[in-house]
Amino acid sequence: MKHFSLMLLLWGVLFTACNDDVTPELTVIKEYTLTVVDKADIPVTKATVNVYMSHKPDFLVMNKTTDIFGKVHFLNLKPGNYMVTAMIGENKVAQSIILVNTDNSLNLSTLKANNYVVKTSDYKIIVQSDRGAAITERKVDLVTKDGGIIYKSGLTDTNGELVFAKVPLDKYLVKVYDETNDNYLLTEEIEVVEDIAKNESNVEIVKLVHNSDIVITGMMVDPKGTNDPVIGSVSGGGFTHPGGYQYIQLLALKDIDFGETPYCVVTGNNATSPTDKTYPAALKGWVQSKGQNNKTTYQMNLTEGSVKMGEFFYVGGLSYMIAGYYNDWGSPMVGKSRWWAFDYRNKRGSEDNGASKGGSGIFNTLNSDKKTNVPDGIAVFKGTQIDENAIPQDVVFYGGDSPIREEDRYQIADNDHYRRVSTKGTEQFFFGAGTNSWFAKQGYHDDGCYIMMGGEVTPTEWLKPRTGVAYKLNVQNGPESVSLADIESREGVTVFVNK
């Protein structure tokens, strides 16, 4: 009996030992937020913060650079003591020991650089109307040029003035909002320097006037399925293709007889990524492809037919359809009296401006990563004989998460998003120059990306600027799942106000 009890005790010891070996204690990983400030408690931006083991000061665990608020946020630190240093270039400006606790709420501290001074200055913004009247209680943001982070924000006083105090010397963007303080009207680039006498900007709020008889109100940039099929070819679901499915929606701001007064619409395709060389740089802007065998620009003349003031009309492929096709059915069609159709797959652009697209369509879709596309453009001109110096009546750009291609020279129009001359009097004739950087974001790769421009417009000005929101528009759920009302009367379409 004693022998049996001893065996049970031995098995219990072995089981406990094995169980302890199988389930070791897990390492706890924590976070830590550190703010670096100078001797006057001004945040130190662009400082490199190094984290070392406290007992091994030469062993670098990780490092990060402080943001505009002097902050760094470290992840994946084991609880314990660490040594941290803050570096400005090769100079160490601060050093301390920090304790990473098991409670994340305690893991924050300030690292003070007692012998370092951040160079700052005040900057004054004066917001006035175009007739010199002070604009009060107008929201103004001071935004970092790199990253677009709002550093400071405020409202103008009774004199239309707002002073941003103790701003680190650097270049910034100033965003001035509309009277509702919901949408920003314009953006100015400024530089904060030591000489405070130079740190002042007079921002003039000008009515968003335009000089256009036609404005761009929407575009189907990426229909679901094939964008520009061979006419008469049959889809996998059995649908016979009538032509291209990409198109532009436009709004007439007056009665127009195109037989008497012709216009043209030009698309500019740039690249799906900064390294893509499919489309040569638009060194000649909207006529880059004139007489050339490339697909950067494509012109479509409007020389017959007519439209009424306040009427939507369309320029695009031969399908006349608003949402492409799916399986063996197509989508609703626009009447031919309001649709100017072009065989851009097989024919060169009007006035020889653009090679036949051969299946690539008049718009670039997102790259295979479903995110990137260098911004492309659409322009409307009065007349059909244009050159590189011609100024469009209206223009908009759209794209993905890609920078503007700097070498392109697309002339822009004065409208709700672009200015040919900045409020400071600086010439900025091209897209990408100065403050002319706005573009609508596309999405829904190969799933029916329709960009609804929105806004409110009169024959002379924009009451509300266009927003350019991407909507999914396809007939995957049946031919009656979409209608013309989805792009002409739903909430978010461009509203015409006749005043």
CSV table of C-alpha atoms in Angstrom, one decimal:
chain,number,residue,atom,x,y,z
A,1,MET,CA,0.0,0.0,0.0
A,2,LYS,CA,2.8,2.4,0.9
A,3,HIS,CA,4.5,1.5,-2.4
A,4,PHE,CA,1.3,2.4,-4.3
A,5,SER,CA,1.0,5.8,-2.6
A,6,LEU,CA,4.6,6.6,-3.4
A,7,MET,CA,3.9,5.9,-7.1
A,8,LEU,CA,0.9,8.2,-7.1
A,9,LEU,CA,2.9,11.0,-5.5
A,10,LEU,CA,5.7,10.5,-8.1
A,11,TRP,CA,3.2,10.7,-11.0
A,12,GLY,CA,1.7,13.9,-9.5
A,13,VAL,CA,5.1,15.5,-9.4
A,14,LEU,CA,5.9,14.5,-13.0
A,15,PHE,CA,2.5,15.8,-14.2
A,16,THR,CA,2.9,19.1,-12.5
A,17,ALA,CA,6.4,19.6,-13.9
A,18,CYS,CA,5.3,18.7,-17.4
A,19,ASN,CA,2.3,21.0,-17.2
A,20,ASP,CA,4.5,23.9,-16.1
A,21,ASP,CA,6.8,23.2,-19.0
A,22,VAL,CA,4.0,23.2,-21.6
A,23,THR,CA,2.4,26.5,-20.6
A,24,PRO,CA,5.2,29.0,-19.9
A,25,GLU,CA,4.3,32.5,-18.8
A,26,LEU,CA,3.7,34.8,-21.8
A,27,THR,CA,5.8,38.0,-22.3
A,28,VAL,CA,3.7,41.1,-21.7
A,29,ILE,CA,4.1,43.7,-24.5
A,30,LYS,CA,3.2,47.4,-23.8
A,31,GLU,CA,3.1,50.8,-25.5
A,32,TYR,CA,4.7,54.1,-24.6
A,33,THR,CA,4.1,57.7,-25.6
A,34,LEU,CA,6.8,60.3,-25.2
A,35,THR,CA,6.6,64.0,-25.8
A,36,VAL,CA,9.8,66.0,-26.4
A,37,VAL,CA,9.8,69.7,-25.5
A,38,ASP,CA,12.4,72.4,-25.3
A,39,LYS,CA,13.3,74.5,-22.3
A,40,ALA,CA,10.2,76.7,-22.9
A,41,ASP,CA,7.9,73.6,-23.3
A,42,ILE,CA,7.6,74.1,-27.0
A,43,PRO,CA,7.2,70.7,-28.8
A,44,VAL,CA,10.4,69.6,-30.6
A,45,THR,CA,9.5,68.3,-34.0
A,46,LYS,CA,11.6,66.1,-36.3
A,47,ALA,CA,13.8,64.9,-33.3
A,48,THR,CA,15.0,61.3,-33.4
A,49,VAL,CA,14.2,59.5,-30.2
A,50,ASN,CA,16.3,56.4,-29.5
A,51,VAL,CA,15.3,53.7,-27.0
A,52,TYR,CA,18.1,51.7,-25.3
A,53,MET,CA,18.1,48.9,-22.7
A,54,SER,CA,18.9,50.7,-19.4
A,55,HIS,CA,21.4,48.0,-18.4
A,56,LYS,CA,22.9,47.9,-21.9
A,57,PRO,CA,23.1,51.6,-23.0
A,58,ASP,CA,24.7,50.6,-26.3
A,59,PHE,CA,21.9,48.2,-27.3
A,60,LEU,CA,19.4,50.1,-29.4
A,61,VAL,CA,15.9,48.7,-29.1
A,62,MET,CA,14.1,51.0,-31.6
A,63,ASN,CA,13.9,54.7,-32.7
A,64,LYS,CA,11.3,57.0,-34.1
A,65,THR,CA,11.0,60.7,-35.2
A,66,THR,CA,8.8,63.1,-33.3
A,67,ASP,CA,5.8,64.6,-35.1
A,68,ILE,CA,4.7,68.2,-35.2
A,69,PHE,CA,3.5,67.9,-31.6
A,70,GLY,CA,6.8,66.5,-30.4
A,71,LYS,CA,5.3,63.1,-29.9
A,72,VAL,CA,6.5,59.6,-30.6
A,73,HIS,CA,4.5,56.4,-29.9
A,74,PHE,CA,6.4,53.2,-29.3
A,75,LEU,CA,4.9,49.7,-29.6
A,76,ASN,CA,6.0,46.3,-28.5
A,77,LEU,CA,8.1,47.3,-25.4
A,78,LYS,CA,8.5,44.8,-22.5
A,79,PRO,CA,7.8,46.3,-19.1
A,80,GLY,CA,11.0,47.6,-17.5
A,81,ASN,CA,13.5,50.4,-17.5
A,82,TYR,CA,14.8,52.0,-20.6
A,83,MET,CA,17.1,54.9,-21.5
A,84,VAL,CA,15.8,57.3,-24.1
A,85,THR,CA,17.7,60.0,-26.0
A,86,ALA,CA,16.5,62.8,-28.2
A,87,MET,CA,18.7,63.8,-31.1
A,88,ILE,CA,18.6,66.8,-33.4
A,89,GLY,CA,20.9,65.8,-36.2
A,90,GLU,CA,24.1,64.6,-34.5
A,91,ASN,CA,23.4,66.5,-31.3
A,92,LYS,CA,21.9,64.9,-28.2
A,93,VAL,CA,19.5,67.4,-26.7
A,94,ALA,CA,17.9,65.3,-24.0
A,95,GLN,CA,18.3,62.0,-22.1
A,96,SER,CA,16.3,60.2,-19.5
A,97,ILE,CA,15.3,56.9,-18.0
A,98,ILE,CA,11.7,55.8,-18.5
A,99,LEU,CA,9.7,53.0,-16.8
A,100,VAL,CA,7.4,51.0,-19.1
A,101,ASN,CA,4.6,49.8,-16.8
A,102,THR,CA,2.2,46.9,-17.2
A,103,ASP,CA,-0.6,49.5,-17.2
A,104,ASN,CA,-0.6,51.3,-20.5
A,105,SER,CA,-2.4,54.3,-19.1
A,106,LEU,CA,0.7,55.1,-17.1
A,107,ASN,CA,3.1,54.8,-20.1
A,108,LEU,CA,3.5,58.4,-21.1
A,109,SER,CA,5.9,61.1,-20.1
A,110,THR,CA,7.6,64.3,-21.3
A,111,LEU,CA,11.3,64.5,-22.1
A,112,LYS,CA,12.6,68.0,-21.7
A,113,ALA,CA,15.5,69.4,-23.6
A,114,ASN,CA,16.6,72.0,-21.1
A,115,ASN,CA,19.4,73.4,-23.2
A,116,TYR,CA,17.6,73.4,-26.5
A,117,VAL,CA,15.4,76.1,-28.0
A,118,VAL,CA,12.9,75.5,-30.8
A,119,LYS,CA,12.9,78.5,-33.2
A,120,THR,CA,9.4,79.8,-33.4
A,121,SER,CA,7.5,82.8,-34.5
A,122,ASP,CA,3.9,84.1,-34.6
A,123,TYR,CA,2.0,84.2,-37.8
A,124,LYS,CA,-1.0,86.4,-38.6
A,125,ILE,CA,-3.8,85.5,-41.0
A,126,ILE,CA,-6.1,88.3,-42.2
A,127,VAL,CA,-9.3,87.1,-43.9
A,128,GLN,CA,-11.2,89.7,-46.0
A,129,SER,CA,-13.7,89.7,-48.7
A,130,ASP,CA,-12.7,90.7,-52.2
A,131,ARG,CA,-14.0,94.1,-51.3
A,132,GLY,CA,-11.9,94.5,-48.2
A,133,ALA,CA,-14.5,93.8,-45.5
A,134,ALA,CA,-13.3,91.8,-42.5
A,135,ILE,CA,-14.7,88.3,-42.4
A,136,THR,CA,-15.3,87.3,-38.7
A,137,GLU,CA,-15.6,83.9,-37.0
A,138,ARG,CA,-14.2,82.2,-40.1
A,139,LYS,CA,-12.4,78.9,-39.3
A,140,VAL,CA,-8.7,78.7,-40.3
A,141,ASP,CA,-6.5,75.7,-40.1
A,142,LEU,CA,-2.7,75.7,-40.0
A,143,VAL,CA,-1.7,72.4,-41.6
A,144,THR,CA,1.7,70.7,-42.0
A,145,LYS,CA,2.8,70.6,-45.6
A,146,ASP,CA,4.0,67.1,-45.3
A,147,GLY,CA,1.3,64.8,-44.0
A,148,GLY,CA,-1.5,67.3,-43.9
A,149,ILE,CA,-1.8,67.3,-40.0
A,150,ILE,CA,-3.8,70.2,-38.5
A,151,TYR,CA,-1.2,71.8,-36.1
A,152,LYS,CA,-3.4,74.7,-35.0
A,153,SER,CA,-6.9,75.9,-35.7
A,154,GLY,CA,-9.0,78.9,-34.8
A,155,LEU,CA,-11.6,81.5,-35.7
A,156,THR,CA,-11.0,85.0,-37.0
A,157,ASP,CA,-11.8,87.9,-34.7
A,158,THR,CA,-13.9,91.1,-35.3
A,159,ASN,CA,-11.1,92.4,-37.5
A,160,GLY,CA,-10.9,89.2,-39.6
A,161,GLU,CA,-7.6,88.4,-37.9
A,162,LEU,CA,-6.2,85.2,-36.3
A,163,VAL,CA,-2.7,84.9,-34.9
A,164,PHE,CA,-1.1,81.5,-34.6
A,165,ALA,CA,1.4,81.9,-31.7
A,166,LYS,CA,4.8,80.1,-31.3
A,167,VAL,CA,4.8,78.2,-34.6
A,168,PRO,CA,8.0,76.3,-35.4
A,169,LEU,CA,9.8,77.8,-38.4
A,170,ASP,CA,8.8,75.7,-41.4
A,171,LYS,CA,6.5,75.7,-44.5
A,172,TYR,CA,2.8,75.1,-43.9
A,173,LEU,CA,-0.6,75.2,-45.6
A,174,VAL,CA,-3.3,77.5,-44.4
A,175,LYS,CA,-6.9,76.3,-45.1
A,176,VAL,CA,-9.7,78.9,-44.9
A,177,TYR,CA,-13.2,77.5,-44.6
A,178,ASP,CA,-16.6,78.6,-46.0
A,179,GLU,CA,-19.2,80.5,-44.0
A,180,THR,CA,-20.5,77.2,-42.6
A,181,ASN,CA,-17.0,76.3,-41.4
A,182,ASP,CA,-17.6,72.8,-42.8
A,183,ASN,CA,-15.8,72.9,-46.2
A,184,TYR,CA,-12.5,74.7,-46.9
A,185,LEU,CA,-12.6,77.2,-49.7
A,186,LEU,CA,-9.0,77.6,-50.5
A,187,THR,CA,-5.5,76.7,-49.5
A,188,GLU,CA,-2.5,79.0,-49.3
A,189,GLU,CA,1.1,77.9,-48.8
A,190,ILE,CA,3.0,80.0,-46.2
A,191,GLU,CA,6.5,79.9,-44.6
A,192,VAL,CA,7.0,80.9,-41.0
A,193,VAL,CA,10.3,82.7,-40.6
A,194,GLU,CA,12.1,84.4,-37.7
A,195,ASP,CA,11.3,87.9,-38.8
A,196,ILE,CA,7.8,88.3,-37.4
A,197,ALA,CA,7.2,91.3,-39.7
A,198,LYS,CA,7.2,88.9,-42.6
A,199,ASN,CA,4.8,86.5,-41.0
A,200,GLU,CA,1.5,87.8,-42.3
A,201,SER,CA,-0.9,86.6,-45.0
A,202,ASN,CA,-3.9,88.5,-46.4
A,203,VAL,CA,-6.4,85.9,-47.5
A,204,GLU,CA,-9.1,87.3,-49.8
A,205,ILE,CA,-12.3,85.3,-49.9
A,206,VAL,CA,-13.5,85.6,-53.4
A,207,LYS,CA,-16.8,84.3,-54.6
A,208,LEU,CA,-16.3,81.1,-56.4
A,209,VAL,CA,-17.0,82.6,-59.8
A,210,HIS,CA,-16.6,80.7,-63.0
A,211,ASN,CA,-16.6,81.5,-66.7
A,212,SER,CA,-18.2,78.4,-68.0
A,213,ASP,CA,-21.4,77.6,-70.0
A,214,ILE,CA,-20.9,73.9,-69.2
A,215,VAL,CA,-19.6,72.3,-66.0
A,216,ILE,CA,-18.4,68.8,-65.2
A,217,THR,CA,-20.8,67.0,-62.8
A,218,GLY,CA,-19.9,63.3,-62.9
A,219,MET,CA,-17.9,60.6,-64.6
A,220,MET,CA,-18.1,56.8,-64.9
A,221,VAL,CA,-14.4,56.1,-64.7
A,222,ASP,CA,-14.4,52.3,-64.1
A,223,PRO,CA,-17.6,50.4,-65.1
A,224,LYS,CA,-18.0,46.9,-63.7
A,225,GLY,CA,-16.6,44.4,-66.3
A,226,THR,CA,-15.0,45.4,-69.6
A,227,ASN,CA,-14.7,49.1,-70.0
A,228,ASP,CA,-14.2,49.4,-73.7
A,229,PRO,CA,-15.1,46.1,-75.5
A,230,VAL,CA,-15.1,45.3,-79.2
A,231,ILE,CA,-18.4,46.3,-80.6
A,232,GLY,CA,-20.5,43.2,-81.2
A,233,SER,CA,-18.4,41.0,-79.0
A,234,VAL,CA,-20.1,38.8,-76.4
A,235,SER,CA,-19.4,38.8,-72.7
A,236,GLY,CA,-19.0,35.6,-70.7
A,237,GLY,CA,-22.6,35.9,-69.5
A,238,GLY,CA,-23.9,36.2,-73.1
A,239,PHE,CA,-24.3,40.0,-73.3
A,240,THR,CA,-23.6,41.6,-76.7
A,241,HIS,CA,-21.5,44.7,-76.3
A,242,PRO,CA,-22.8,47.9,-78.0
A,243,GLY,CA,-19.7,49.9,-77.4
A,244,GLY,CA,-17.7,51.7,-74.6
A,245,TYR,CA,-19.2,52.2,-71.2
A,246,GLN,CA,-17.2,55.1,-69.9
A,247,TYR,CA,-18.7,58.6,-70.0
A,248,ILE,CA,-18.8,62.1,-68.6
A,249,GLN,CA,-21.9,63.8,-67.2
A,250,LEU,CA,-22.1,67.6,-67.9
A,251,LEU,CA,-24.6,70.3,-66.9
A,252,ALA,CA,-25.6,73.1,-69.3
A,253,LEU,CA,-25.7,76.6,-67.6
A,254,LYS,CA,-27.4,78.2,-70.6
A,255,ASP,CA,-29.2,77.1,-73.7
A,256,ILE,CA,-26.6,75.9,-76.2
A,257,ASP,CA,-26.9,75.0,-79.9
A,258,PHE,CA,-23.7,73.2,-80.7
A,259,GLY,CA,-24.3,73.6,-84.4
A,260,GLU,CA,-23.9,77.4,-83.9
A,261,THR,CA,-21.5,77.4,-81.0
A,262,PRO,CA,-19.3,74.2,-80.9
A,263,TYR,CA,-17.5,73.0,-77.8
A,264,CYS,CA,-15.2,70.1,-77.0
A,265,VAL,CA,-14.4,67.8,-74.1
A,266,VAL,CA,-10.8,66.6,-73.6
A,267,THR,CA,-9.6,63.8,-71.3
A,268,GLY,CA,-6.0,63.7,-70.0
A,269,ASN,CA,-4.6,60.3,-69.0
A,270,ASN,CA,-1.3,60.3,-67.2
A,271,ALA,CA,-0.2,57.1,-65.5
A,272,THR,CA,-1.4,54.4,-63.2
A,273,SER,CA,1.8,54.9,-61.1
A,274,PRO,CA,4.7,57.4,-61.1
A,275,THR,CA,6.9,54.9,-62.9
A,276,ASP,CA,4.3,54.0,-65.6
A,277,LYS,CA,5.4,55.3,-69.0
A,278,THR,CA,2.3,54.2,-71.0
A,279,TYR,CA,1.2,57.9,-71.3
A,280,PRO,CA,3.9,60.4,-72.2
A,281,ALA,CA,4.0,63.5,-70.0
A,282,ALA,CA,1.6,66.2,-71.1
A,283,LEU,CA,4.2,68.8,-71.9
A,284,LYS,CA,1.7,70.4,-74.3
A,285,GLY,CA,-1.2,70.0,-71.9
A,286,TRP,CA,-4.6,69.2,-73.3
A,287,VAL,CA,-3.2,68.8,-76.9
A,288,GLN,CA,-0.2,66.5,-76.0
A,289,SER,CA,-1.5,63.8,-78.3
A,290,LYS,CA,-2.4,66.0,-81.3
A,291,GLY,CA,-1.0,64.5,-84.4
A,292,GLN,CA,0.9,61.9,-82.2
A,293,ASN,CA,0.4,58.2,-81.8
A,294,ASN,CA,-0.1,58.3,-78.1
A,295,LYS,CA,-3.0,58.2,-75.7
A,296,THR,CA,-2.3,61.0,-73.2
A,297,THR,CA,-5.1,63.3,-74.5
A,298,TYR,CA,-8.3,62.5,-76.3
A,299,GLN,CA,-10.6,65.2,-77.8
A,300,MET,CA,-14.4,64.9,-78.4
A,301,ASN,CA,-16.0,67.7,-80.4
A,302,LEU,CA,-19.6,68.7,-79.8
A,303,THR,CA,-20.7,70.2,-83.1
A,304,GLU,CA,-24.4,69.3,-83.4
A,305,GLY,CA,-27.4,68.9,-81.2
A,306,SER,CA,-28.5,71.2,-78.4
A,307,VAL,CA,-29.1,71.4,-74.7
A,308,LYS,CA,-31.2,73.5,-72.4
A,309,MET,CA,-30.1,75.5,-69.4
A,310,GLY,CA,-30.1,73.3,-66.3
A,311,GLU,CA,-30.1,70.1,-68.3
A,312,PHE,CA,-27.7,67.2,-67.7
A,313,PHE,CA,-26.1,65.7,-70.9
A,314,TYR,CA,-23.4,63.1,-71.6
A,315,VAL,CA,-20.3,62.5,-73.6
A,316,GLY,CA,-18.9,59.0,-73.8
A,317,GLY,CA,-18.9,55.6,-75.5
A,318,LEU,CA,-21.3,54.0,-77.9
A,319,SER,CA,-23.3,52.1,-75.3
A,320,TYR,CA,-25.4,55.0,-74.0
A,321,MET,CA,-25.6,53.0,-70.7
A,322,ILE,CA,-25.1,54.5,-67.3
A,323,ALA,CA,-23.8,51.5,-65.4
A,324,GLY,CA,-22.3,49.1,-67.9
A,325,TYR,CA,-23.6,45.5,-68.0
A,326,TYR,CA,-23.6,42.3,-66.0
A,327,ASN,CA,-24.2,38.7,-67.1
A,328,ASP,CA,-26.6,38.9,-70.0
A,329,TRP,CA,-28.2,42.3,-69.3
A,330,GLY,CA,-27.3,45.9,-69.8
A,331,SER,CA,-28.0,49.0,-67.6
A,332,PRO,CA,-30.5,51.8,-68.3
A,333,MET,CA,-29.7,54.0,-71.3
A,334,VAL,CA,-29.8,57.8,-71.8
A,335,GLY,CA,-31.7,59.1,-74.8
A,336,LYS,CA,-29.6,59.8,-77.8
A,337,SER,CA,-30.6,63.5,-77.8
A,338,ARG,CA,-28.7,63.9,-74.5
A,339,TRP,CA,-25.7,61.6,-75.2
A,340,TRP,CA,-22.9,62.5,-77.6
A,341,ALA,CA,-21.3,59.1,-78.5
A,342,PHE,CA,-17.8,58.4,-79.7
A,343,ASP,CA,-16.0,55.3,-80.9
A,344,TYR,CA,-12.8,56.1,-79.0
A,345,ARG,CA,-11.7,52.4,-79.2
A,346,ASN,CA,-11.3,52.5,-83.0
A,347,LYS,CA,-11.1,56.2,-84.0
A,348,ARG,CA,-8.7,59.0,-83.3
A,349,GLY,CA,-9.8,62.0,-81.3
A,350,SER,CA,-11.4,65.0,-82.8
A,351,GLU,CA,-9.0,67.4,-84.5
A,352,ASP,CA,-6.5,64.5,-84.5
A,353,ASN,CA,-6.0,65.1,-80.8
A,354,GLY,CA,-5.4,61.5,-79.5
A,355,ALA,CA,-4.7,58.0,-80.8
A,356,SER,CA,-7.5,55.5,-80.8
A,357,LYS,CA,-7.8,53.9,-77.4
A,358,GLY,CA,-7.9,50.3,-78.6
A,359,GLY,CA,-9.6,49.0,-75.4
A,360,SER,CA,-7.9,51.2,-72.8
A,361,GLY,CA,-10.8,53.7,-72.6
A,362,ILE,CA,-10.9,57.4,-72.0
A,363,PHE,CA,-10.2,57.1,-68.3
A,364,ASN,CA,-7.5,55.4,-66.3
A,365,THR,CA,-8.7,53.0,-63.7
A,366,LEU,CA,-6.9,52.2,-60.4
A,367,ASN,CA,-3.6,50.2,-60.6
A,368,SER,CA,-3.6,46.5,-59.8
A,369,ASP,CA,-3.1,47.4,-56.1
A,370,LYS,CA,-6.6,49.0,-56.2
A,371,LYS,CA,-5.2,52.2,-54.7
A,372,THR,CA,-2.9,54.1,-57.0
A,373,ASN,CA,-3.5,56.2,-60.1
A,374,VAL,CA,-1.7,59.4,-61.0
A,375,PRO,CA,-4.4,62.1,-61.2
A,376,ASP,CA,-6.0,62.4,-64.6
A,377,GLY,CA,-8.2,65.2,-65.9
A,378,ILE,CA,-11.2,66.3,-67.9
A,379,ALA,CA,-11.6,69.7,-69.5
A,380,VAL,CA,-14.4,71.6,-71.4
A,381,PHE,CA,-13.4,74.2,-74.0
A,382,LYS,CA,-15.6,76.6,-76.0
A,383,GLY,CA,-14.7,75.9,-79.6
A,384,THR,CA,-12.8,73.0,-81.1
A,385,GLN,CA,-9.6,74.6,-82.3
A,386,ILE,CA,-7.4,74.5,-79.1
A,387,ASP,CA,-3.7,74.6,-78.5
A,388,GLU,CA,-1.4,74.3,-75.5
A,389,ASN,CA,-2.3,77.8,-74.3
A,390,ALA,CA,-6.0,77.5,-74.6
A,391,ILE,CA,-7.8,78.0,-71.3
A,392,PRO,CA,-10.6,75.6,-70.5
A,393,GLN,CA,-14.0,76.8,-69.3
A,394,ASP,CA,-14.1,74.0,-66.7
A,395,VAL,CA,-11.7,71.4,-65.5
A,396,VAL,CA,-11.6,68.7,-62.8
A,397,PHE,CA,-9.1,66.0,-61.9
A,398,TYR,CA,-9.5,62.6,-60.3
A,399,GLY,CA,-7.1,59.9,-59.1
A,400,GLY,CA,-5.9,57.4,-56.5
A,401,ASP,CA,-3.2,57.5,-53.8
A,402,SER,CA,-0.5,58.8,-56.1
A,403,PRO,CA,1.3,62.2,-56.4
A,404,ILE,CA,0.6,64.7,-59.2
A,405,ARG,CA,3.0,64.3,-62.1
A,406,GLU,CA,5.0,67.5,-61.9
A,407,GLU,CA,6.0,67.6,-65.6
A,408,ASP,CA,2.4,67.7,-66.9
A,409,ARG,CA,1.2,71.1,-68.1
A,410,TYR,CA,-2.6,71.0,-68.0
A,411,GLN,CA,-4.1,74.5,-68.2
A,412,ILE,CA,-6.7,75.0,-65.5
A,413,ALA,CA,-9.8,77.2,-65.3
A,414,ASP,CA,-11.0,79.6,-62.5
A,415,ASN,CA,-13.7,77.6,-60.8
A,416,ASP,CA,-14.6,76.1,-57.4
A,417,HIS,CA,-11.2,74.4,-56.9
A,418,TYR,CA,-8.6,76.0,-59.1
A,419,ARG,CA,-7.3,79.6,-59.5
A,420,ARG,CA,-5.0,80.8,-62.3
A,421,VAL,CA,-3.7,83.5,-60.0
A,422,SER,CA,-3.4,82.9,-56.3
A,423,THR,CA,-4.8,85.4,-53.8
A,424,LYS,CA,-1.2,86.6,-53.4
A,425,GLY,CA,-1.1,87.5,-57.1
A,426,THR,CA,1.2,84.6,-58.0
A,427,GLU,CA,0.6,83.0,-61.4
A,428,GLN,CA,-0.3,79.3,-61.2
A,429,PHE,CA,-1.7,78.3,-64.6
A,430,PHE,CA,-1.3,74.6,-64.4
A,431,PHE,CA,-2.7,71.7,-62.4
A,432,GLY,CA,-0.3,71.0,-59.6
A,433,ALA,CA,1.0,74.5,-59.5
A,434,GLY,CA,0.6,76.5,-56.3
A,435,THR,CA,-2.7,75.7,-54.7
A,436,ASN,CA,-4.1,73.8,-57.7
A,437,SER,CA,-3.8,70.4,-56.2
A,438,TRP,CA,-7.4,69.2,-55.6
A,439,PHE,CA,-8.6,66.1,-57.2
A,440,ALA,CA,-11.5,63.7,-56.6
A,441,LYS,CA,-10.6,60.3,-55.2
A,442,GLN,CA,-11.7,57.3,-57.2
A,443,GLY,CA,-12.5,53.9,-55.8
A,444,TYR,CA,-14.5,50.6,-56.4
A,445,HIS,CA,-11.9,49.1,-58.7
A,446,ASP,CA,-13.7,47.2,-61.5
A,447,ASP,CA,-17.0,47.5,-59.6
A,448,GLY,CA,-18.7,50.5,-61.1
A,449,CYS,CA,-16.9,53.6,-59.9
A,450,TYR,CA,-19.0,56.6,-60.7
A,451,ILE,CA,-17.7,59.9,-59.3
A,452,MET,CA,-20.5,62.2,-58.4
A,453,MET,CA,-19.1,65.8,-58.3
A,454,GLY,CA,-22.0,67.4,-56.3
A,455,GLY,CA,-21.9,71.1,-55.3
A,456,GLU,CA,-24.3,73.9,-56.2
A,457,VAL,CA,-23.8,76.1,-59.2
A,458,THR,CA,-25.4,79.2,-60.8
A,459,PRO,CA,-24.7,80.5,-64.3
A,460,THR,CA,-21.9,82.7,-62.8
A,461,GLU,CA,-20.6,81.1,-59.5
A,462,TRP,CA,-20.4,78.0,-57.3
A,463,LEU,CA,-22.5,78.4,-54.2
A,464,LYS,CA,-21.0,75.2,-52.8
A,465,PRO,CA,-17.9,73.6,-54.2
A,466,ARG,CA,-17.8,70.2,-55.8
A,467,THR,CA,-16.8,67.3,-53.5
A,468,GLY,CA,-16.2,64.5,-55.9
A,469,VAL,CA,-17.5,61.4,-54.1
A,470,ALA,CA,-17.1,57.9,-55.5
A,471,TYR,CA,-20.2,55.8,-55.7
A,472,LYS,CA,-20.6,52.1,-56.6
A,473,LEU,CA,-22.9,52.0,-59.7
A,474,ASN,CA,-23.5,48.6,-61.3
A,475,VAL,CA,-26.4,46.3,-62.3
A,476,GLN,CA,-25.1,43.2,-60.5
A,477,ASN,CA,-28.4,42.9,-58.7
A,478,GLY,CA,-30.4,43.1,-61.9
A,479,PRO,CA,-31.1,45.5,-64.8
A,480,GLU,CA,-33.6,47.5,-62.7
A,481,SER,CA,-31.3,47.9,-59.7
A,482,VAL,CA,-30.2,51.3,-60.9
A,483,SER,CA,-31.9,54.1,-62.7
A,484,LEU,CA,-31.2,57.5,-64.3
A,485,ALA,CA,-32.4,59.1,-61.1
A,486,ASP,CA,-29.3,57.7,-59.3
A,487,ILE,CA,-27.1,60.1,-61.2
A,488,GLU,CA,-29.5,63.0,-61.9
A,489,SER,CA,-31.7,63.5,-58.9
A,490,ARG,CA,-30.5,61.6,-55.8
A,491,GLU,CA,-28.9,63.4,-52.9
A,492,GLY,CA,-25.3,64.4,-53.8
A,493,VAL,CA,-25.8,65.3,-57.5
A,494,THR,CA,-24.8,68.8,-58.7
A,495,VAL,CA,-27.7,71.2,-58.1
A,496,PHE,CA,-28.3,74.0,-60.6
A,497,VAL,CA,-29.6,77.3,-59.1
A,498,ASN,CA,-30.9,79.8,-61.6
A,499,LYS,CA,-30.0,83.2,-60.1
